[in-house]
Coordinates of C-alpha atoms in Angstrom, one line a residue:
X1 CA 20.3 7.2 9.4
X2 CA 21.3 8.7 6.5
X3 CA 18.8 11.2 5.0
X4 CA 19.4 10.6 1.1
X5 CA 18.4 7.8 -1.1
X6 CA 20.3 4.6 -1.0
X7 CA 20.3 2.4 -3.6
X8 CA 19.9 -1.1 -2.3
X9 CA 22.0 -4.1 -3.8
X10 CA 20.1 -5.9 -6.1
X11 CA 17.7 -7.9 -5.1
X12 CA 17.2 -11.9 -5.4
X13 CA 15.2 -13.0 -8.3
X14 CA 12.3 -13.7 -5.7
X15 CA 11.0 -12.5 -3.0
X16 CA 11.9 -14.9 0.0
X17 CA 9.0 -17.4 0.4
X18 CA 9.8 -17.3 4.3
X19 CA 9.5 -13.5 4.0
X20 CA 6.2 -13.7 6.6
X21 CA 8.2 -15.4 8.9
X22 CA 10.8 -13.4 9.0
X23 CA 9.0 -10.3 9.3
X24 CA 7.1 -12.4 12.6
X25 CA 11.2 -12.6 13.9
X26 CA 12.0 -8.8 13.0
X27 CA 9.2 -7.0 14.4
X28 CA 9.9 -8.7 17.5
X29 CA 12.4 -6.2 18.1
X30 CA 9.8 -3.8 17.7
X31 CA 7.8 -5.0 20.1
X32 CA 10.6 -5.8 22.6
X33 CA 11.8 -1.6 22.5
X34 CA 8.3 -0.9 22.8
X35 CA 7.8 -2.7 25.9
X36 CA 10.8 -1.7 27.3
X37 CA 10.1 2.0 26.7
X38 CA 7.6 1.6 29.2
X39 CA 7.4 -1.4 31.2
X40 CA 9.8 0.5 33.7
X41 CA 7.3 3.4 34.6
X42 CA 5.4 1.0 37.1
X43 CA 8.0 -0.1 38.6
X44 CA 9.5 3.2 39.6
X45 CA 8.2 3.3 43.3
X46 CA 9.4 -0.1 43.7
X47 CA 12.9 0.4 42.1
X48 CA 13.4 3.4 44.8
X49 CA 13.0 1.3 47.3
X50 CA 15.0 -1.4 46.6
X51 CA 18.4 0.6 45.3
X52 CA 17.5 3.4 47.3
X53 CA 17.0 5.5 44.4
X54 CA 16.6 9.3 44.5
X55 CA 14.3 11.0 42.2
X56 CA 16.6 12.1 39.8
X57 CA 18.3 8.8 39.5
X58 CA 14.7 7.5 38.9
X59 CA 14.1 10.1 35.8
X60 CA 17.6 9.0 34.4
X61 CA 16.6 5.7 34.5
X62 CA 13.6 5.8 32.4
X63 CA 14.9 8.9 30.6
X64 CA 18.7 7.4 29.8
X65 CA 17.3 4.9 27.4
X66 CA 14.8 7.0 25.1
X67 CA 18.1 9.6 24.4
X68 CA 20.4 6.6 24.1
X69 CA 17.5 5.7 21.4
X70 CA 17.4 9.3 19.8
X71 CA 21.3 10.0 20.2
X72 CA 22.4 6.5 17.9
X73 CA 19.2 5.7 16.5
X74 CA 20.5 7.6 12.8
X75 CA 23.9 6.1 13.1
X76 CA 22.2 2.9 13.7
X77 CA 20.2 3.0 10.5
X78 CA 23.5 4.3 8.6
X79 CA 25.4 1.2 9.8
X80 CA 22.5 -1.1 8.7
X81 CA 23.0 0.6 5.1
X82 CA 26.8 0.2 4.9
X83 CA 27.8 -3.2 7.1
X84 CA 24.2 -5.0 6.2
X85 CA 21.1 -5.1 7.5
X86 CA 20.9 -8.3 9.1
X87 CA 24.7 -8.3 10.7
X88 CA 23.7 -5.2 12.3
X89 CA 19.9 -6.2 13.7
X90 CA 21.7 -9.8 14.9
X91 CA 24.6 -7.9 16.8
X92 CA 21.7 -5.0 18.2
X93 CA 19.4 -7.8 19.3
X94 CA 22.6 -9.9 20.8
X95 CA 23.3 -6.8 22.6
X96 CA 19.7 -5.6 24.1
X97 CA 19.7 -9.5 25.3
X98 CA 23.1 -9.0 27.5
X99 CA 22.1 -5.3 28.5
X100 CA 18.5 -6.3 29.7
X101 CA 20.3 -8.8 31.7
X102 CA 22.8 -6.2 33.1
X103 CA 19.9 -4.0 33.8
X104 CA 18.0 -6.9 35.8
X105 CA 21.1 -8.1 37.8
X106 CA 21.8 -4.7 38.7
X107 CA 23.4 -4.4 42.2
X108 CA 22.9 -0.4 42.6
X109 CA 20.9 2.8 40.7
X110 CA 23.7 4.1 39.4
X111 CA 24.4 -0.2 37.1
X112 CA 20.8 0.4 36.6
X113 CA 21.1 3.6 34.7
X114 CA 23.9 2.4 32.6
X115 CA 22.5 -0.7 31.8
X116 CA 19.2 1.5 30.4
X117 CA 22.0 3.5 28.4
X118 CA 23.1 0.9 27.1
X119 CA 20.0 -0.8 26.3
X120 CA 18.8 2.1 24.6
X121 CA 22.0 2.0 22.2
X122 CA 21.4 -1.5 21.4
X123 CA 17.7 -1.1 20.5
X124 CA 19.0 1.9 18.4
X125 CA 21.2 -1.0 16.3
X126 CA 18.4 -3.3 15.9
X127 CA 15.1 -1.2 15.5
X128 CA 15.6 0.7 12.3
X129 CA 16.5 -1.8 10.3
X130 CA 13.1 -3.5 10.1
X131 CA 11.9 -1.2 8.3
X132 CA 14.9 -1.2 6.0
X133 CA 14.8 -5.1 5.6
X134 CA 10.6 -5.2 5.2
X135 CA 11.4 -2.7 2.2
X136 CA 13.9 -5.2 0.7
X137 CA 11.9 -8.5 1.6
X138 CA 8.3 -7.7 0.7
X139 CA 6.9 -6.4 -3.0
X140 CA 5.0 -3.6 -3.2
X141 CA 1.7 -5.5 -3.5
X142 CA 2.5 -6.5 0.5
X143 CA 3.4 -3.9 2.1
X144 CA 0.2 -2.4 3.4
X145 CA 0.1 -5.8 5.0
X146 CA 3.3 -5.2 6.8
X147 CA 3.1 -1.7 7.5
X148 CA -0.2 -3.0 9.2
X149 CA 1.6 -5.3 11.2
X150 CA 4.5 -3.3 12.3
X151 CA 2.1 -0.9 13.7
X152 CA 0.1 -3.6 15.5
X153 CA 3.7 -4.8 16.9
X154 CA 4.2 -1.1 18.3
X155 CA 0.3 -0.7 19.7
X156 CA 0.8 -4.7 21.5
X157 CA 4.1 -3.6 22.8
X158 CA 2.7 0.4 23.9
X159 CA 0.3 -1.6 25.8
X160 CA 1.6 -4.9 27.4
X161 CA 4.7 -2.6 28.3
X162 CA 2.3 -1.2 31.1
X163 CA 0.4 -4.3 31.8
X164 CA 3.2 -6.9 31.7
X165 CA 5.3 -4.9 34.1
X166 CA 2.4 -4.9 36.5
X167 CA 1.6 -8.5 36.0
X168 CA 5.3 -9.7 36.8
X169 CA 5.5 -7.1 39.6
X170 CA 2.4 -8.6 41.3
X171 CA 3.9 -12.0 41.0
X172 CA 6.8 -11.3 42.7
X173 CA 8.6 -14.4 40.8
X174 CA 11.2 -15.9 42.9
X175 CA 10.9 -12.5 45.0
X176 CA 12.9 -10.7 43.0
X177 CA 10.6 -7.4 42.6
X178 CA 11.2 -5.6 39.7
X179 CA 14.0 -7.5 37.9
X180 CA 12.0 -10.4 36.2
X181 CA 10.8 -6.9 34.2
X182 CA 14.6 -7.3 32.2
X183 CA 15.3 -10.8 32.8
X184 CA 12.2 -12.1 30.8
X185 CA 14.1 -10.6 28.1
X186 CA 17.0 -13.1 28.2
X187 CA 15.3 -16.2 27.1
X188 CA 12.7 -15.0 25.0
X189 CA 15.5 -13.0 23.1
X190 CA 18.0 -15.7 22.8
X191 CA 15.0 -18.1 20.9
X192 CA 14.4 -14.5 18.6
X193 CA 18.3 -14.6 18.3
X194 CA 18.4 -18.1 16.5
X195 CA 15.2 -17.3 14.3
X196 CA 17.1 -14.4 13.2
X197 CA 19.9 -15.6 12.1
X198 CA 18.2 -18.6 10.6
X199 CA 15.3 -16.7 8.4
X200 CA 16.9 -13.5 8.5
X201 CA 18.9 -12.3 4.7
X202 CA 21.6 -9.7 4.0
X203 CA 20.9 -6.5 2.5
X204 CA 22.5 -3.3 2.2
X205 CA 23.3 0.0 0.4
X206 CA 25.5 -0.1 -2.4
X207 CA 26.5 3.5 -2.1
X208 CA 29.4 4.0 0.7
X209 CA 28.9 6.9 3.1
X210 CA 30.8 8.6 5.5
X211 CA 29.9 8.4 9.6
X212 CA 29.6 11.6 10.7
X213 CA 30.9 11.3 13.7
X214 CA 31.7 14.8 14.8
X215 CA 27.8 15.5 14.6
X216 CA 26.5 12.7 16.2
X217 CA 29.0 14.2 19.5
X218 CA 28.3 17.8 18.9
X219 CA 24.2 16.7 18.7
X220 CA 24.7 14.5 21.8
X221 CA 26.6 17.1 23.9
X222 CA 24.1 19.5 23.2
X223 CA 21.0 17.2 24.5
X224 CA 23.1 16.0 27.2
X225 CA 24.1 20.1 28.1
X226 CA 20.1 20.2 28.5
X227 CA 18.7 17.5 30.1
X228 CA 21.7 16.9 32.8
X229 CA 21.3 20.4 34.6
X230 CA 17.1 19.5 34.2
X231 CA 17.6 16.3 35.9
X232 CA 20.3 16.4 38.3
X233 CA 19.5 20.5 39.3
X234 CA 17.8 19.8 41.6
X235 CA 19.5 17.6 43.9
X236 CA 22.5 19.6 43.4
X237 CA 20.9 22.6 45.0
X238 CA 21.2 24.4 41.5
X239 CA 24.4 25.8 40.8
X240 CA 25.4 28.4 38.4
X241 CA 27.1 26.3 35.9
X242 CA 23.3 24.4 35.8
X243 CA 22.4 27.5 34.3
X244 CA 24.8 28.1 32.0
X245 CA 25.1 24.5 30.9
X246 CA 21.1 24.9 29.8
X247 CA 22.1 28.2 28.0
X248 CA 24.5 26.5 26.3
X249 CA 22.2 23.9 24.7
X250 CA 20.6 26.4 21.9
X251 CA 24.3 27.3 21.0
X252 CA 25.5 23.9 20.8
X253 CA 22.4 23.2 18.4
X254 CA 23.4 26.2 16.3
X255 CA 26.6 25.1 16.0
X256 CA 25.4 21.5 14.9
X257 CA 23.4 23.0 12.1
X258 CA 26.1 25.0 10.9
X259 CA 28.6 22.1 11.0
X260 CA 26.0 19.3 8.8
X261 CA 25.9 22.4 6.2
X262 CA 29.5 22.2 5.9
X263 CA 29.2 19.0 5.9
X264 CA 27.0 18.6 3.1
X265 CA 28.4 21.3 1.2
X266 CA 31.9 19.0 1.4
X267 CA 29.9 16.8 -0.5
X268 CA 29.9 14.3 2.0
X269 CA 27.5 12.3 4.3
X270 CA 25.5 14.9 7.2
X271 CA 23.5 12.7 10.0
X272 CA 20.7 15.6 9.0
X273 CA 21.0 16.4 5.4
X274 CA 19.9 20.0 6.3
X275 CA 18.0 20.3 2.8
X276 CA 15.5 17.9 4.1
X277 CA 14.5 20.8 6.8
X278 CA 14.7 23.7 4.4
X279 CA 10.6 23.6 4.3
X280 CA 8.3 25.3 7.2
X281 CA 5.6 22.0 7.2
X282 CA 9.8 20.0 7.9
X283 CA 11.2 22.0 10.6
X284 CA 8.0 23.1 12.1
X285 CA 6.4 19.8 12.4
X286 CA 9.5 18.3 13.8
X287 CA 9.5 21.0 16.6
X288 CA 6.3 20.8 17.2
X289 CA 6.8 16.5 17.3
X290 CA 9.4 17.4 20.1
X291 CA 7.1 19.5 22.8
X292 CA 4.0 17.6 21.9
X293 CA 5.9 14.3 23.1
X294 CA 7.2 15.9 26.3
X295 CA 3.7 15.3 27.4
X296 CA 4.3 11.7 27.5
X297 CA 6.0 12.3 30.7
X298 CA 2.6 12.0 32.4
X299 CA 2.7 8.7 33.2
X300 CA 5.9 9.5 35.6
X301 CA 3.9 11.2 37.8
X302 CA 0.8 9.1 37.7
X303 CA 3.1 5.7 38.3
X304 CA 4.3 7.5 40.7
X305 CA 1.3 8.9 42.6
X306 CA -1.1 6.2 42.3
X307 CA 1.3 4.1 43.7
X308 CA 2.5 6.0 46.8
X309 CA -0.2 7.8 47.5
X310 CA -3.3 6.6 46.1
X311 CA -2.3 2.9 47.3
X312 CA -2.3 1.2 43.8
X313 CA -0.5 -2.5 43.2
X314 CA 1.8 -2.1 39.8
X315 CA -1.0 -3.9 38.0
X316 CA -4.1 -1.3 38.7
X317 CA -2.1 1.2 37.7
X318 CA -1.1 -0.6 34.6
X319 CA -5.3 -1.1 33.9
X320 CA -5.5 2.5 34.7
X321 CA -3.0 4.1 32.4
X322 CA -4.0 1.3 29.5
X323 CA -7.4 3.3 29.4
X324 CA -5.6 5.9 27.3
X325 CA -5.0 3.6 24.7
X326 CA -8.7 2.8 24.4
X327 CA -9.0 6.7 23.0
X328 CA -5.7 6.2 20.7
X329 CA -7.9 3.9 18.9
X330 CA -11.2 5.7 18.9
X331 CA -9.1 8.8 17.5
X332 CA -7.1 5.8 14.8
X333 CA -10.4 5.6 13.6
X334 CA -11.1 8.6 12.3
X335 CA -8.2 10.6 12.5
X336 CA -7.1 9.3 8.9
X337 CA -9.9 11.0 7.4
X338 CA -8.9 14.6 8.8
X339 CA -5.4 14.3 7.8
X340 CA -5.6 16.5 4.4
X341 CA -6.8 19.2 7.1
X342 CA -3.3 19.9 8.2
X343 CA -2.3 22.5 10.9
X344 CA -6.4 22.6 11.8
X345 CA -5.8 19.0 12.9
X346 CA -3.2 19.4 15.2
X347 CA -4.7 22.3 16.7
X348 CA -7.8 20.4 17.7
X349 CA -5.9 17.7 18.8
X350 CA -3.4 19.7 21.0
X351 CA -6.3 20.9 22.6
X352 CA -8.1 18.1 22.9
X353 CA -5.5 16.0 24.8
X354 CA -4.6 19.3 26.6
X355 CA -8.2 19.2 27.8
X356 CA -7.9 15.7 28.3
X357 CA -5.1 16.0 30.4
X358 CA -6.8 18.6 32.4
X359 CA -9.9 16.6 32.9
X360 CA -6.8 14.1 34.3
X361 CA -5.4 16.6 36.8
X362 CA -8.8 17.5 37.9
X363 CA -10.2 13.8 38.7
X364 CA -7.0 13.4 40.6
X365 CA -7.5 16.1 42.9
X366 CA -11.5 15.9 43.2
X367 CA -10.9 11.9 44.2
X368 CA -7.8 12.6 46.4
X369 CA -7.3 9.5 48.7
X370 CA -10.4 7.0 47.4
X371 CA -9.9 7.4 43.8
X372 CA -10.5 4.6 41.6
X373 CA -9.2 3.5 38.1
X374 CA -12.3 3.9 36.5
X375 CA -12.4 7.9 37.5
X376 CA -9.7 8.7 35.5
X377 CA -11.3 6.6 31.8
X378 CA -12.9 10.0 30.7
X379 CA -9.9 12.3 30.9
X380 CA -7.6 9.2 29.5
X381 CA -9.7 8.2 26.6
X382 CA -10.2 11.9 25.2
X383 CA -6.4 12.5 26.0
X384 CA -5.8 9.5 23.9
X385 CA -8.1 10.9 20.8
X386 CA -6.0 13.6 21.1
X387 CA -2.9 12.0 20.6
X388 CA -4.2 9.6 17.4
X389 CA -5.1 13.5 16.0
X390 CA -2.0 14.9 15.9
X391 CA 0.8 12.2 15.7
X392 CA -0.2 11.0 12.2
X393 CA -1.5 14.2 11.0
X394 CA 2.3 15.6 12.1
X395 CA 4.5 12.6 10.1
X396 CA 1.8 13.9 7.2
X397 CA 3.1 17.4 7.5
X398 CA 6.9 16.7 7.8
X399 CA 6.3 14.2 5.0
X400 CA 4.6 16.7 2.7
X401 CA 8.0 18.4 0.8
X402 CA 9.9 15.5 1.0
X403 CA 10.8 13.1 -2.1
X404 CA 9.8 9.5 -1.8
X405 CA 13.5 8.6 -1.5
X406 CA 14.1 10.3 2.0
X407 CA 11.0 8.5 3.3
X408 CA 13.4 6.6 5.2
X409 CA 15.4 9.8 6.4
X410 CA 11.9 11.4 7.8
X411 CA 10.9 8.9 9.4
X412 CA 13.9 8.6 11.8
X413 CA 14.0 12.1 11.7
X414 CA 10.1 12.3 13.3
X415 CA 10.9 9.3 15.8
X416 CA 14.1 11.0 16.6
X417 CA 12.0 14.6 17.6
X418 CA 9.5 11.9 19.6
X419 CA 12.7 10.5 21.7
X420 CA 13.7 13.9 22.5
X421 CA 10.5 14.7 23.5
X422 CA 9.9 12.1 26.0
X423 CA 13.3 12.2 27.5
X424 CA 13.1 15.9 27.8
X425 CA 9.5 16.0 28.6
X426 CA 10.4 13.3 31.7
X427 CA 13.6 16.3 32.6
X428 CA 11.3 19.1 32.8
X429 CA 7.9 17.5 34.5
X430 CA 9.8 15.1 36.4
X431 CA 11.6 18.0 38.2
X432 CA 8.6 19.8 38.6
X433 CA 6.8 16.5 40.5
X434 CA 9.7 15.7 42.4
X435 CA 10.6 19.3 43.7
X436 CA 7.1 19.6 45.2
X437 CA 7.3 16.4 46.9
X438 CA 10.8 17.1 48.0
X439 CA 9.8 20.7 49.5
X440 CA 6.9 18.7 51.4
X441 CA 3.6 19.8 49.5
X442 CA 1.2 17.6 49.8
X443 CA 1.6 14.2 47.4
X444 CA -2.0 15.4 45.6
X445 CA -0.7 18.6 45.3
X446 CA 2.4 18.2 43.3
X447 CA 0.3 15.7 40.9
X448 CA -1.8 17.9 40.2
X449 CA 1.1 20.6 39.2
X450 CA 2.7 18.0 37.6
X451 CA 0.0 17.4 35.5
X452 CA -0.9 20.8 34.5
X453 CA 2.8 20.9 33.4
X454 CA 2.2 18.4 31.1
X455 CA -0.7 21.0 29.8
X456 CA 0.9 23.8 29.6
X457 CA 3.4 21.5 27.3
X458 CA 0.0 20.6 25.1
X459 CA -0.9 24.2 24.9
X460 CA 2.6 25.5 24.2
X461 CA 2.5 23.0 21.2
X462 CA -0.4 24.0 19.8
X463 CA 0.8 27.6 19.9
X464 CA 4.1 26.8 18.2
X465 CA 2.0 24.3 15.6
X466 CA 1.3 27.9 13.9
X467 CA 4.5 28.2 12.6
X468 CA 3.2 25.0 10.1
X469 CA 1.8 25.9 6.8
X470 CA -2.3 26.6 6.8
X471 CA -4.0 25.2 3.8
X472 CA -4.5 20.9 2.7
X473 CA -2.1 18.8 2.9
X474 CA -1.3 15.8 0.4
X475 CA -2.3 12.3 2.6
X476 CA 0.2 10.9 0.5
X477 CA 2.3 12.4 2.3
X478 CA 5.7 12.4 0.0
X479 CA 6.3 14.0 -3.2
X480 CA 6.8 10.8 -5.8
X481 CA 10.0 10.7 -7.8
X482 CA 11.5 8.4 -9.8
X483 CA 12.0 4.1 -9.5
X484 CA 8.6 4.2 -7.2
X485 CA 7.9 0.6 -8.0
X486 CA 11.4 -0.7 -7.3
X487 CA 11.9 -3.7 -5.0
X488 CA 13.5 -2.1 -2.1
X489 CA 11.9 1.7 -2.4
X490 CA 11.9 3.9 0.0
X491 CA 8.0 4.6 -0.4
X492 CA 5.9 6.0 2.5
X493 CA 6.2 3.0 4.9
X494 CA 6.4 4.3 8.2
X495 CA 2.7 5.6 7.9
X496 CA 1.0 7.2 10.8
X497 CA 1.3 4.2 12.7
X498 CA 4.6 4.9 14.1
X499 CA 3.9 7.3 16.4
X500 CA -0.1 6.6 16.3
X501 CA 0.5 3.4 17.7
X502 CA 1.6 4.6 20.9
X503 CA 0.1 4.0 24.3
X504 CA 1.0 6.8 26.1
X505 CA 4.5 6.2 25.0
X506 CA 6.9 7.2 23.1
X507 CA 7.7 5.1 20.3
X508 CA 10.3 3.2 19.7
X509 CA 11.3 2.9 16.1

């Protein structure tokens, strides 16, 4: 997405008087990424044993779509600007249709992965221009309204990912297991498919930008030169050129940064204009967004274990891991208020959900082989308060030294760092999981470790949420400038619901 203010084509005399109805069509895509973000986690153990699936190939598979989402979710955004809006949802949609069928007809793990890929690249196409098109469609006046019900979108799809994966797993439709998971997809987003292009309108960016290309690979490679050697490592007994390939990924980075200056100083079009990170409350609250959300990888392991060891059916352990959502919106409720707090906030709420989370990996052991869904509520609602605490209070931060007009920029920039994190959080605490089952520790055991990972993740986030500037922040969020009240500004939509919404999950847009 591109991280400066684009104009927007003028807009129609009026405001569309089907504008509710398409905004009912275009958060559907919202709610379709949501869902698939994480309607695959309960159906890991079952995926396994129908492709014969190794662990890593299990990681990738849930892993491959959120950096397919982080990796083209910018570009995507950028070619909503410059080709329109609506071509670009239509053809992303169109394309998550076909790749969810792929991903359901898949004959073997190795289909299945590259169908996730795919899919992830396609939701990167459709999902940021919602909020690009709600800007354009709605007036000022409605906008709350809209915001509101984008985040409801990701908060229904964060938590009927979970449940609806473990409702069509227990069916078993037609006996097809876990495929029905994707192929629901087909029909429902054909019908979306027609809506679209029926109550759907054209917008775009009248100023004409430059792909950057060259930094989209270099920022790819270097993800890809961290969370391959994470993943596959392991199965490939760790050779050296793991090692190096993992050393490589800081230099790689470097090297990015370096080239968007240049870029920018050529007075063309960066992917990351690197102005926008030239402020602490910026760069710190995205790298604090990044380990924070490597937490998220929690539900690997609990999928997992409650499954294959515990004896769950996909749809308890849905009911069980939905419980953390009842704490995201305890902590909704009150977390707003706390925002001006700053840094203070997101200490207390790393270490809340790090306490949480400890609670989590406590109840698991101390219930070992008759533990029930209902054991885990306490350590999943307060991990959940934690999470409403800092998400929102983080977009605040990042938010703070920004203009209004790269609203648009920071929040792909924030969703971007919450990808990464759950791809890389899935790399680094899948391995540890998987490596304790694989060297034949007991199935409690490596849970627990597991989970203590995901801690140590919380508490390493914290630590690093020092770097952020002490002191109030503005709950505004975004330093005004000029043309605020513009049909089609880039004013603070993406609110805290973004990555509030979440159950658990990453989010998706």
């Amino acid at each position: 997405m591109t991280v400066e203010k684009l104009a927007d084509s003028p807009p129609p005399p009026q405001y569309s008087p089907k504008r509710w109805a398409t905004l009912g069509v275009t958060l559907f895509a919202v709610f379709m990424d949501m869902v698939d973000n994480t309607v695959l986690n309960v159906a890991l153990p079952a995926v396994q044993r129908d492709l014969n699936a190794s662990s890593s190939q299990l990681e990738w598979s849930v892993a491959g779509y959120t950096l397919a989402f982080a990796a083209a979710m910018i570009t995507g955004a950028r070619l909503g600007d410059q080709l329109g809006r609506r071509r670009i949802y239509l053809i992303g949609l169109g394309a998550f249709v076909v790749t969810s069928a792929l991903a359901g007809a898949a004959v073997n793990v190795e289909m299945l992965i590259a169908s996730r890929i795919l899919q992830g690249a396609a939701a990167a196409l459709m999902v940021p221009q919602v909020l690009a098109m709600l800007q354009v469609d709605f007036p000022k006046s409605e906008r709350p309204q809209a915001m509101s019900m984008y985040g409801m979108s990701l908060a229904l799809g964060g938590i009927g990912g979970p449940l609806l994966g473990g409702v069509l797993l227990q069916a078993d439709l037609f006996d097809l297991s876990w495929r029905p998971l994707f192929f629901i997809n087909v029909p429902v987003g054909l019908i979306a498919l027609v809506a679209a292009y029926y109550l759907t309108r054209e917008s775009r960016a009248d100023s004409r930008e430059t792909f950057d290309i060259r930094g989209t690979l270099l920022a790819t490679v270097a993800l890809v030169s961290l969370l391959y050697p994470l993943i596959q490592g392991r199965e490939l007994g760790w050779p050296w050129w793991t090692f190096a390939l993992m050393i490589a990924c800081p230099l790689l980075l470097w090297l990015f940064a370096r080239y968007e200056r240049r870029v920018a100083d050529r007075g063309e079009s960066p992917i990351i204009d690197p102005d926008l990170l030239r402020h602490r409350s910026s760069l710190g609250g995205l790298l604090v967004a990044v380990l924070f959300f490597c937490g998220m990888a929690y539900q690997v392991v609990m999928t997992v274990h409650l499954q294959t060891a515990e004896g769950y059916s996909p749809l308890r352990t849905a009911v069980a891991l939905a419980t953390f959502t009842v704490g995201v919106g305890i902590g909704s409720a009150f977390a707003p208020k706390l925002m001006p707090l700053g840094r203070r906030v997101v200490l207390m709420g790393c270490a809340v959900i790090a306490v949480g989370m400890g609670i989590v990996a406590w109840t698991v052991d101390r219930y070992s082989g008759e533990l029930e869904w209902w054991h885990l509520v306490p350590g999943m609602v307060i991990s959940g308060i934690g999470l409403a605490m800092v998400a929102g209070t983080l977009l605040t931060i990042v938010l703070a030294k920004m203009p209004r007009s790269a609203s648009g920029a920071a929040s792909s920039l924030i969703n971007t760092a919450i990808q990464l994190g759950a791809a890389t959080g899935v790399a680094i605490v899948g391995t540890v999981y998987f490596t304790l089952l694989e060297d034949q520790h007991s199935p409690v055991d490596a849970a627990v470790t597991g989970l203590l990972t995901v801690v140590g993740l919380y508490v390493a986030a914290g630590l690093l949420a020092f770097v952020l500037p002490p002191g109030r922040v503005d709950v505004d969020g975004l330093e005004p400038d000029e043309d605020e009240d513009a049909p089609g500004d880039h004013g603070p939509v993406s609110g805290a619901a973004v990555p509030v919404a979440t159950s658990g999950a990453p989010a998706g847009s």
